[in-house]
C-alpha cells in the first residue's frame, strides 16, 4: 500500500480524494492552509488509521517526514470568485507551490500528479476540447491569474519530467460538482442550489446560453486514481461530456428542488468561456475510464448534502 501526500486536501476535491485513497488502503498525508478549504471537510478523518494532517502553505518549502510514493497537488483557489479575490495567492500556489511540490517529488522519488483545469483552454475555439488544443486564454484578463498559473504549472511539470526524469501526471479537470462544495463559493451549482433552497431568484449570468459539462465528484476521483496509477505523462482530460446550457442547468435545479424560484439575468463576467465540453477519448483509451453518474443522480445526491447543511445553519 502506498503513502500519498495530497495538497489542498481540506478542499472540495482534495477531501474526496483523501477518502478514496484511505478506502483503497493507502496512507494519506493531507496538507492545507485552509485559505479556501474547510476544516469540517476532513474533521471526520482525524483518528482514522493512515490519516495525518499538516497545516502548511505549499508556496513555502515543504517538509514531509518519511517516504512518499505519490503526491497529488490540488492546492489552489478554484472558483472564479475565489481566484478573483485571491489573485496573488492563486498565481503563487500554481507557480511557486507547484515548484515546491515537484522539488519534493524529485527528492522523494514520488510520482506526482498535478491538478490542471479545462481553463487552460480559455474561451475555446475548438469544441469539444481535446488535449492537443493549445487554448485561447487572455493572460491579462481577470481569469488570467488562474489560467496562466495552471498553464505555468503544466509547463514546469513537463520540465521536471524531461530534465529531472520525475514521474509526472497532469489531469485537466472539467467542471466538477458534488457534496461539500462551499455554499458561498460562487460557482454555478452552489449558487443555484443555495438560491433555490432559500427561495431566492437564481442568478444566471449573461443570457445563459453559455455551456458547461458537469462531472460528479466520484467519477472524477476514479479517473484521477486511474491516471495516478498509469504511466501517462501527457495531459488527460477528466470530465463528463454531457453538455448543458447554464440556463437549462438552472431550470434543472429549480425543478429538482421543487420550488417556485424565478431565473434572473445578471451581467456576464469578463472572459466567461462560451462553451466547454471535454473530449475524453484519451481517458477512455488509456485509463478505461468514463463517467458513470448521470446529472439526475449526481444532482439528487448533492441536493441532499446542501439541504442538510442549510438546515444545520450553514
Ligand atoms: P477548493 O478551494 O475547495 O480546494 C482547494 C484547497 O487548496 C483548499 O482547501 C485550500 O485551502 C487549499 N490551498 C489553496 N492554496 C493553498 C496553499 N498555498 N497551501 C496549502 N493549501 C492551499 O477547490 P477544489 O474545487 O477542491 O479544487 C481543487 C483543485 O482542483 C484546484 O487545484 C483546482 O484548480 C482544481 N480544479 C477543480 C475544478 C472543479 O470543478 N472543482 C475544476 C478544474 C480544476
Ligand atoms: N454562473 C451563473 N450564475 C452564477 C454563477 C455562475 O450564471 O450565480 C455561470 C458562469 O457565468 C459560467 C457558468 O455558470 O458561465 C459556470 O460557472 P462556474 O463559476 O461554476 O465555473 P466556470 O466554468 O466559469 O469556471
Tab-separated table of C-alpha atoms and ligand atoms in Angstrom:
chain	number	residue	atom	x	y	z
A	1	UNK	CA	0.000	0.000	0.000
A	2	UNK	CA	1.217	3.473	-0.882
A	3	UNK	CA	1.879	6.647	1.117
A	4	UNK	CA	0.276	9.649	-0.586
A	5	UNK	CA	0.598	13.407	0.032
A	6	UNK	CA	-2.491	15.398	-1.007
A	7	UNK	CA	-2.040	19.178	-1.112
A	8	UNK	CA	-5.307	21.089	-0.860
A	9	UNK	CA	-6.605	18.015	0.994
A	10	UNK	CA	-9.144	20.019	3.023
A	11	UNK	CA	-10.806	21.374	-0.119
A	12	UNK	CA	-13.769	20.024	-2.050
A	13	UNK	CA	-11.878	17.662	-4.368
A	14	UNK	CA	-8.933	17.081	-2.002
A	15	UNK	CA	-11.181	15.772	0.777
A	16	UNK	CA	-12.994	13.363	-1.574
A	17	UNK	CA	-9.641	12.136	-2.923
A	18	UNK	CA	-8.345	11.670	0.627
A	19	UNK	CA	-11.350	9.484	1.440
A	20	UNK	CA	-10.902	7.437	-1.741
A	21	UNK	CA	-7.209	6.825	-1.001
A	22	UNK	CA	-7.958	5.743	2.588
A	23	UNK	CA	-10.762	3.445	1.372
A	24	UNK	CA	-8.322	1.776	-1.033
A	25	UNK	CA	-5.936	1.113	1.846
A	26	UNK	CA	-3.388	3.867	1.297
A	27	UNK	CA	-1.815	6.127	3.888
A	28	UNK	CA	-2.635	9.819	3.350
A	29	UNK	CA	-0.756	12.889	4.482
A	30	UNK	CA	-3.175	15.739	3.936
A	31	UNK	CA	-1.743	19.267	3.636
A	32	UNK	CA	-3.692	22.530	3.537
A	33	UNK	CA	-3.591	26.132	4.774
A	34	UNK	CA	-7.430	26.477	4.725
A	35	UNK	CA	-7.338	29.567	2.509
A	36	UNK	CA	-10.431	28.316	0.641
A	37	UNK	CA	-10.801	24.907	2.300
A	38	UNK	CA	-12.746	23.981	5.395
A	39	UNK	CA	-11.532	22.000	8.426
A	40	UNK	CA	-15.035	20.462	8.526
A	41	UNK	CA	-14.282	18.635	5.253
A	42	UNK	CA	-11.695	16.436	6.987
A	43	UNK	CA	-12.814	16.597	10.649
A	44	UNK	CA	-14.261	13.070	10.430
A	45	UNK	CA	-10.890	11.652	9.291
A	46	UNK	CA	-8.829	12.566	12.354
A	47	UNK	CA	-8.008	9.433	14.330
A	48	UNK	CA	-8.643	7.175	11.352
A	49	UNK	CA	-5.700	4.790	10.726
A	50	UNK	CA	-3.481	6.017	7.904
A	51	UNK	CA	-4.619	9.654	8.057
A	52	UNK	CA	-2.461	12.572	9.131
A	53	UNK	CA	-2.682	16.307	8.583
A	54	UNK	CA	-0.109	19.086	8.229
A	55	UNK	CA	-1.214	22.726	8.165
A	56	UNK	CA	1.111	24.396	5.685
A	57	UNK	CA	1.169	26.908	2.824
A	58	UNK	CA	2.728	24.975	-0.065
A	59	UNK	CA	4.175	28.095	-1.651
A	60	UNK	CA	6.842	27.734	1.077
A	61	UNK	CA	9.385	24.895	1.342
A	62	UNK	CA	7.512	21.649	2.036
A	63	UNK	CA	8.868	19.222	4.599
A	64	UNK	CA	7.320	15.766	4.956
A	65	UNK	CA	8.935	13.058	7.066
A	66	UNK	CA	9.345	9.573	5.572
A	67	UNK	CA	8.743	8.156	2.105
A	68	UNK	CA	6.092	9.379	-0.336
A	69	UNK	CA	5.026	7.139	-3.211
A	70	UNK	CA	2.593	9.648	-4.713
A	71	UNK	CA	1.924	13.378	-4.452
A	72	UNK	CA	-1.406	14.797	-5.638
A	73	UNK	CA	-1.123	18.586	-5.968
A	74	UNK	CA	-4.627	20.021	-5.582
A	75	UNK	CA	-3.897	23.185	-3.583
A	76	UNK	CA	-5.285	26.266	-5.354
A	77	UNK	CA	-8.280	28.548	-5.123
A	78	UNK	CA	-10.600	27.143	-7.780
A	79	UNK	CA	-13.840	29.061	-8.031
A	80	UNK	CA	-13.883	32.260	-10.107
A	81	UNK	CA	-14.838	34.445	-7.132
A	82	UNK	CA	-12.099	32.867	-5.005
A	83	UNK	CA	-9.366	33.481	-7.503
A	84	UNK	CA	-10.607	36.986	-8.281
A	85	UNK	CA	-10.373	37.758	-4.542
A	86	UNK	CA	-7.054	35.922	-4.134
A	87	UNK	CA	-5.195	36.729	-7.364
A	88	UNK	CA	-1.650	36.733	-5.962
A	89	UNK	CA	-2.172	33.611	-3.813
A	90	UNK	CA	-3.605	31.864	-6.896
A	91	UNK	CA	-0.595	32.761	-9.028
A	92	UNK	CA	1.782	31.773	-6.228
A	93	UNK	CA	0.273	28.383	-5.490
A	94	UNK	CA	0.161	27.481	-9.199
A	95	UNK	CA	3.770	28.575	-9.767
A	96	UNK	CA	5.799	28.542	-6.523
A	97	UNK	CA	3.597	25.861	-4.963
A	98	UNK	CA	3.926	23.566	-7.976
A	99	UNK	CA	7.696	24.166	-7.949
A	100	UNK	CA	7.918	23.127	-4.289
A	101	UNK	CA	5.780	20.048	-4.925
A	102	UNK	CA	7.957	18.992	-7.867
A	103	UNK	CA	11.122	19.512	-5.800
A	104	UNK	CA	9.665	17.304	-3.086
A	105	UNK	CA	8.742	14.625	-5.652
A	106	UNK	CA	12.288	14.715	-7.031
A	107	UNK	CA	13.797	14.378	-3.547
A	108	UNK	CA	11.479	11.519	-2.533
A	109	UNK	CA	11.305	9.730	-5.898
A	110	UNK	CA	7.498	10.129	-5.874
A	111	UNK	CA	5.057	10.037	-8.763
A	112	UNK	CA	3.458	13.490	-8.827
A	113	UNK	CA	0.029	14.295	-10.254
A	114	UNK	CA	-0.844	17.953	-10.872
A	115	UNK	CA	-4.454	19.200	-10.878
A	116	UNK	CA	-4.767	21.306	-14.010
A	117	UNK	CA	-8.003	22.551	-15.489
A	118	UNK	CA	-10.140	22.996	-18.575
A	119	UNK	CA	-9.373	26.711	-18.054
A	120	UNK	CA	-6.052	26.127	-19.844
A	121	UNK	CA	-8.235	26.087	-22.991
A	122	UNK	CA	-9.610	29.547	-22.096
A	123	UNK	CA	-12.595	30.596	-24.216
A	124	UNK	CA	-12.080	27.699	-26.619
A	125	UNK	CA	-12.137	27.968	-30.392
A	126	UNK	CA	-12.194	24.171	-30.742
A	127	UNK	CA	-15.206	22.239	-29.487
A	128	UNK	CA	-15.209	19.795	-27.746
A	129	UNK	CA	-11.770	20.347	-26.245
A	130	UNK	CA	-9.074	17.784	-26.980
A	131	UNK	CA	-5.778	17.696	-25.110
A	132	UNK	CA	-3.808	18.730	-28.215
A	133	UNK	CA	-5.677	22.071	-28.400
A	134	UNK	CA	-3.404	24.841	-27.038
A	135	UNK	CA	-6.167	27.138	-25.927
A	136	UNK	CA	-7.380	30.727	-26.170
A	137	UNK	CA	-6.501	32.421	-22.882
A	138	UNK	CA	-6.421	36.155	-22.150
A	139	UNK	CA	-3.295	36.488	-19.972
A	140	UNK	CA	-4.186	39.988	-18.710
A	141	UNK	CA	-7.903	39.449	-18.056
A	142	UNK	CA	-9.283	38.766	-14.551
A	143	UNK	CA	-9.268	34.979	-15.073
A	144	UNK	CA	-5.653	35.126	-16.291
A	145	UNK	CA	-4.342	34.695	-12.718
A	146	UNK	CA	-5.824	31.203	-12.574
A	147	UNK	CA	-5.495	30.138	-16.195
A	148	UNK	CA	-1.879	31.236	-16.553
A	149	UNK	CA	-0.900	29.801	-13.157
A	150	UNK	CA	-2.223	26.429	-14.318
A	151	UNK	CA	-0.529	26.738	-17.712
A	152	UNK	CA	2.753	27.522	-15.918
A	153	UNK	CA	2.128	24.546	-13.604
A	154	UNK	CA	1.807	22.261	-16.639
A	155	UNK	CA	4.979	23.718	-18.201
A	156	UNK	CA	7.135	23.316	-15.093
A	157	UNK	CA	5.746	19.815	-14.565
A	158	UNK	CA	6.850	18.797	-18.058
A	159	UNK	CA	10.248	20.438	-17.441
A	160	UNK	CA	10.769	18.397	-14.242
A	161	UNK	CA	9.793	15.302	-16.178
A	162	UNK	CA	12.041	15.980	-19.154
A	163	UNK	CA	15.022	17.478	-17.331
A	164	UNK	CA	14.985	15.642	-13.982
A	165	UNK	CA	13.160	12.452	-15.006
A	166	UNK	CA	10.420	12.952	-12.372
A	167	UNK	CA	7.401	10.693	-12.958
A	168	UNK	CA	4.648	13.237	-13.591
A	169	UNK	CA	0.927	13.140	-14.463
A	170	UNK	CA	-1.319	16.054	-15.474
A	171	UNK	CA	-5.103	15.917	-15.162
A	172	UNK	CA	-7.186	18.609	-16.856
A	173	UNK	CA	-10.304	18.717	-14.720
A	174	UNK	CA	-13.590	19.973	-16.181
A	175	UNK	CA	-16.394	21.446	-14.010
A	176	UNK	CA	-16.965	19.029	-11.153
A	177	UNK	CA	-19.711	19.101	-8.533
A	178	UNK	CA	-20.898	17.194	-5.502
A	179	UNK	CA	-21.305	17.253	-1.734
A	180	UNK	CA	-19.039	19.606	0.282
A	181	UNK	CA	-18.841	22.387	-2.317
A	182	UNK	CA	-18.727	25.607	-0.332
A	183	UNK	CA	-22.213	27.156	-0.293
A	184	UNK	CA	-20.804	30.606	-0.994
A	185	UNK	CA	-18.029	29.733	-3.435
A	186	UNK	CA	-19.936	31.406	-6.275
A	187	UNK	CA	-19.742	28.510	-8.728
A	188	UNK	CA	-22.897	27.816	-10.682
A	189	UNK	CA	-24.055	24.746	-8.779
A	190	UNK	CA	-23.677	26.005	-5.180
A	191	UNK	CA	-25.050	29.392	-6.235
A	192	UNK	CA	-28.156	27.870	-7.859
A	193	UNK	CA	-28.804	25.228	-5.184
A	194	UNK	CA	-28.304	27.707	-2.347
A	195	UNK	CA	-30.623	30.210	-4.015
A	196	UNK	CA	-33.303	27.614	-4.810
A	197	UNK	CA	-33.240	26.165	-1.287
A	198	UNK	CA	-33.515	29.624	0.275
A	199	UNK	CA	-36.363	30.509	-2.106
A	200	UNK	CA	-34.317	33.262	-3.788
A	201	UNK	CA	-34.122	34.022	-7.513
A	202	UNK	CA	-31.455	32.120	-9.439
A	203	UNK	CA	-28.823	34.447	-10.913
A	204	UNK	CA	-27.914	33.338	-14.435
A	205	UNK	CA	-25.005	35.342	-15.847
A	206	UNK	CA	-25.387	36.615	-19.417
A	207	UNK	CA	-28.257	35.113	-21.386
A	208	UNK	CA	-27.498	31.624	-20.075
A	209	UNK	CA	-26.666	30.179	-23.498
A	210	UNK	CA	-23.061	29.503	-22.458
A	211	UNK	CA	-22.462	25.800	-21.892
A	212	UNK	CA	-20.659	23.673	-19.333
A	213	UNK	CA	-20.359	19.898	-18.828
A	214	UNK	CA	-20.684	18.824	-15.196
A	215	UNK	CA	-18.959	15.753	-13.772
A	216	UNK	CA	-19.940	14.134	-10.464
A	217	UNK	CA	-17.110	14.068	-7.930
A	218	UNK	CA	-16.908	10.259	-7.514
A	219	UNK	CA	-16.435	9.823	-11.268
A	220	UNK	CA	-13.691	12.446	-11.268
A	221	UNK	CA	-11.869	10.831	-8.322
A	222	UNK	CA	-11.944	7.414	-10.030
A	223	UNK	CA	-10.437	8.931	-13.191
A	224	UNK	CA	-7.706	10.653	-11.168
A	225	UNK	CA	-6.957	7.435	-9.296
A	226	UNK	CA	-6.526	5.542	-12.565
A	227	UNK	CA	-4.327	8.297	-14.008
A	228	UNK	CA	-2.154	8.246	-10.882
A	229	UNK	CA	-1.538	4.508	-11.367
A	230	UNK	CA	-0.955	4.811	-15.129
A	231	UNK	CA	2.257	5.709	-16.961
A	232	UNK	CA	0.701	8.597	-18.896
A	233	UNK	CA	2.834	11.745	-18.836
A	234	UNK	CA	0.884	13.956	-21.263
A	235	UNK	CA	-2.260	15.763	-20.003
A	236	UNK	CA	-5.526	13.829	-19.779
A	237	UNK	CA	-8.980	15.455	-19.726
A	238	UNK	CA	-11.260	14.118	-16.999
A	239	UNK	CA	-14.838	15.331	-17.136
A	240	UNK	CA	-18.346	14.394	-18.170
A	241	UNK	CA	-19.053	15.142	-21.850
A	242	UNK	CA	-22.779	15.739	-21.268
A	243	UNK	CA	-23.086	19.418	-22.198
A	244	UNK	CA	-25.837	21.719	-20.944
A	245	UNK	CA	-26.559	25.442	-21.179
A	246	UNK	CA	-26.337	27.339	-17.906
A	247	UNK	CA	-29.949	28.430	-18.258
A	248	UNK	CA	-31.104	24.827	-18.610
A	249	UNK	CA	-28.886	23.862	-15.697
A	250	UNK	CA	-30.581	26.495	-13.510
A	251	UNK	CA	-34.001	25.213	-14.636
A	252	UNK	CA	-32.995	21.637	-13.718
A	253	UNK	CA	-32.023	22.789	-10.220
A	254	UNK	CA	-35.348	24.612	-9.760
A	255	UNK	CA	-37.301	21.509	-10.867
A	256	UNK	CA	-35.277	19.241	-8.631
A	257	UNK	CA	-35.639	21.433	-5.548
A	258	UNK	CA	-39.339	21.721	-6.374
A	259	UNK	CA	-39.514	25.445	-5.618
A	260	UNK	CA	-41.047	28.388	-7.429
A	261	UNK	CA	-37.834	30.430	-7.698
A	262	UNK	CA	-37.501	32.618	-10.791
A	263	UNK	CA	-34.457	32.897	-13.009
A	264	UNK	CA	-32.997	36.410	-13.244
A	265	UNK	CA	-30.240	37.505	-15.592
A	266	UNK	CA	-27.084	39.317	-14.443
A	267	UNK	CA	-24.101	40.637	-16.453
A	268	UNK	CA	-21.744	38.015	-17.825
A	269	UNK	CA	-18.337	38.132	-16.075
A	270	UNK	CA	-15.414	39.191	-18.284
A	271	UNK	CA	-13.863	36.367	-20.371
A	272	UNK	CA	-16.514	33.848	-19.256
A	273	UNK	CA	-15.985	30.907	-21.668
A	274	UNK	CA	-18.900	30.459	-24.111
A	275	UNK	CA	-18.650	26.693	-24.372
A	276	UNK	CA	-16.934	23.864	-22.570
A	277	UNK	CA	-17.062	20.124	-23.154
A	278	UNK	CA	-14.297	17.579	-22.663
A	279	UNK	CA	-13.230	15.181	-25.384
A	280	UNK	CA	-12.451	12.124	-23.235
A	281	UNK	CA	-11.175	9.836	-25.994
A	282	UNK	CA	-7.766	9.647	-24.312
A	283	UNK	CA	-9.169	8.909	-20.845
A	284	UNK	CA	-11.313	6.133	-22.336
A	285	UNK	CA	-8.398	4.598	-24.251
A	286	UNK	CA	-5.588	4.982	-21.698
A	287	UNK	CA	-7.472	4.619	-18.410
A	288	UNK	CA	-10.536	2.620	-19.487
A	289	UNK	CA	-12.460	5.382	-17.710
A	290	UNK	CA	-15.722	7.107	-18.393
A	291	UNK	CA	-18.269	8.764	-16.123
A	292	UNK	CA	-20.973	6.544	-14.605
A	293	UNK	CA	-23.166	9.042	-12.738
A	294	UNK	CA	-25.933	10.862	-14.606
A	295	UNK	CA	-26.666	14.546	-13.922
A	296	UNK	CA	-30.019	13.477	-12.452
A	297	UNK	CA	-28.385	11.166	-9.889
A	298	UNK	CA	-25.499	13.473	-9.084
A	299	UNK	CA	-27.754	16.484	-8.545
A	300	UNK	CA	-30.032	14.463	-6.246
A	301	UNK	CA	-27.095	13.352	-4.046
A	302	UNK	CA	-25.660	16.865	-3.976
A	303	UNK	CA	-29.026	18.366	-3.102
A	304	UNK	CA	-29.302	16.047	-0.081
A	305	UNK	CA	-25.969	17.387	1.223
A	306	UNK	CA	-26.946	21.022	0.573
A	307	UNK	CA	-30.322	20.592	2.293
A	308	UNK	CA	-28.645	19.080	5.337
A	309	UNK	CA	-26.064	21.849	5.600
A	310	UNK	CA	-28.545	24.670	5.067
A	311	UNK	CA	-30.917	23.098	7.624
A	312	UNK	CA	-27.933	22.924	10.005
A	313	UNK	CA	-27.434	26.673	9.669
A	314	UNK	CA	-24.637	26.736	7.056
B	1	LIG	P1	-11.133	24.142	-3.096
B	1	LIG	O1	-10.958	25.619	-2.958
B	1	LIG	O2	-12.287	23.502	-2.412
B	1	LIG	O3	-9.821	23.388	-2.624
B	1	LIG	C1	-8.534	23.911	-2.757
B	1	LIG	C2	-7.789	23.668	-1.453
B	1	LIG	O4	-6.437	24.141	-1.596
B	1	LIG	C3	-8.408	24.416	-0.279
B	1	LIG	O5	-8.600	23.540	0.804
B	1	LIG	C4	-7.374	25.497	0.045
B	1	LIG	O6	-7.372	25.879	1.387
B	1	LIG	C5	-6.079	24.814	-0.392
B	1	LIG	N1	-4.998	25.742	-0.715
B	1	LIG	C6	-5.036	26.803	-1.567
B	1	LIG	N2	-3.844	27.416	-1.588
B	1	LIG	C7	-3.029	26.719	-0.740
B	1	LIG	C8	-1.676	26.862	-0.341
B	1	LIG	N3	-0.911	27.862	-0.819
B	1	LIG	N4	-1.162	25.955	0.532
B	1	LIG	C9	-1.918	24.952	1.017
B	1	LIG	N5	-3.210	24.774	0.678
B	1	LIG	C10	-3.754	25.659	-0.181
B	1	LIG	O7	-11.169	23.835	-4.660
B	1	LIG	P2	-11.451	22.456	-5.434
B	1	LIG	O8	-12.638	22.638	-6.281
B	1	LIG	O9	-11.382	21.312	-4.491
B	1	LIG	O10	-10.196	22.414	-6.410
B	1	LIG	C11	-9.054	21.621	-6.101
B	1	LIG	C12	-8.079	21.630	-7.254
B	1	LIG	O11	-8.702	21.129	-8.439
B	1	LIG	C13	-7.546	23.018	-7.615
B	1	LIG	O12	-6.177	22.911	-7.944
B	1	LIG	C14	-8.363	23.403	-8.826
B	1	LIG	O13	-7.666	24.295	-9.653
B	1	LIG	C15	-8.592	22.064	-9.498
B	1	LIG	N6	-9.798	22.071	-10.342
B	1	LIG	C16	-11.041	21.981	-9.769
B	1	LIG	C17	-12.159	22.008	-10.598
B	1	LIG	C18	-13.563	21.852	-10.041
B	1	LIG	O14	-14.515	21.829	-10.832
B	1	LIG	N7	-13.748	21.717	-8.740
B	1	LIG	C19	-12.011	22.144	-11.980
B	1	LIG	C20	-10.749	22.269	-12.504
B	1	LIG	C21	-9.638	22.205	-11.665
B	2	LIG	N1	-22.909	31.308	-13.447
B	2	LIG	C1	-24.154	31.862	-13.403
B	2	LIG	N2	-24.664	32.260	-12.191
B	2	LIG	C2	-23.998	32.108	-11.009
B	2	LIG	C3	-22.705	31.506	-11.054
B	2	LIG	C4	-22.190	31.116	-12.279
B	2	LIG	O1	-24.811	32.009	-14.444
B	2	LIG	O2	-24.533	32.520	-9.949
B	2	LIG	C5	-22.358	30.904	-14.754
B	2	LIG	C6	-20.953	31.441	-15.058
B	2	LIG	O3	-21.015	32.738	-15.629
B	2	LIG	C7	-20.439	30.406	-16.035
B	2	LIG	C8	-21.116	29.101	-15.572
B	2	LIG	O4	-22.213	29.497	-14.757
B	2	LIG	O5	-20.872	30.692	-17.341
B	2	LIG	C9	-20.200	28.199	-14.746
B	2	LIG	O6	-19.621	28.992	-13.757
B	2	LIG	P1	-18.698	28.419	-12.595
B	2	LIG	O7	-18.325	29.583	-11.734
B	2	LIG	O8	-19.374	27.275	-11.951
B	2	LIG	O9	-17.405	27.833	-13.319
B	2	LIG	P2	-16.561	28.210	-14.622
B	2	LIG	O10	-16.877	27.121	-15.558
B	2	LIG	O11	-16.970	29.552	-15.184
B	2	LIG	O12	-15.164	28.210	-14.136
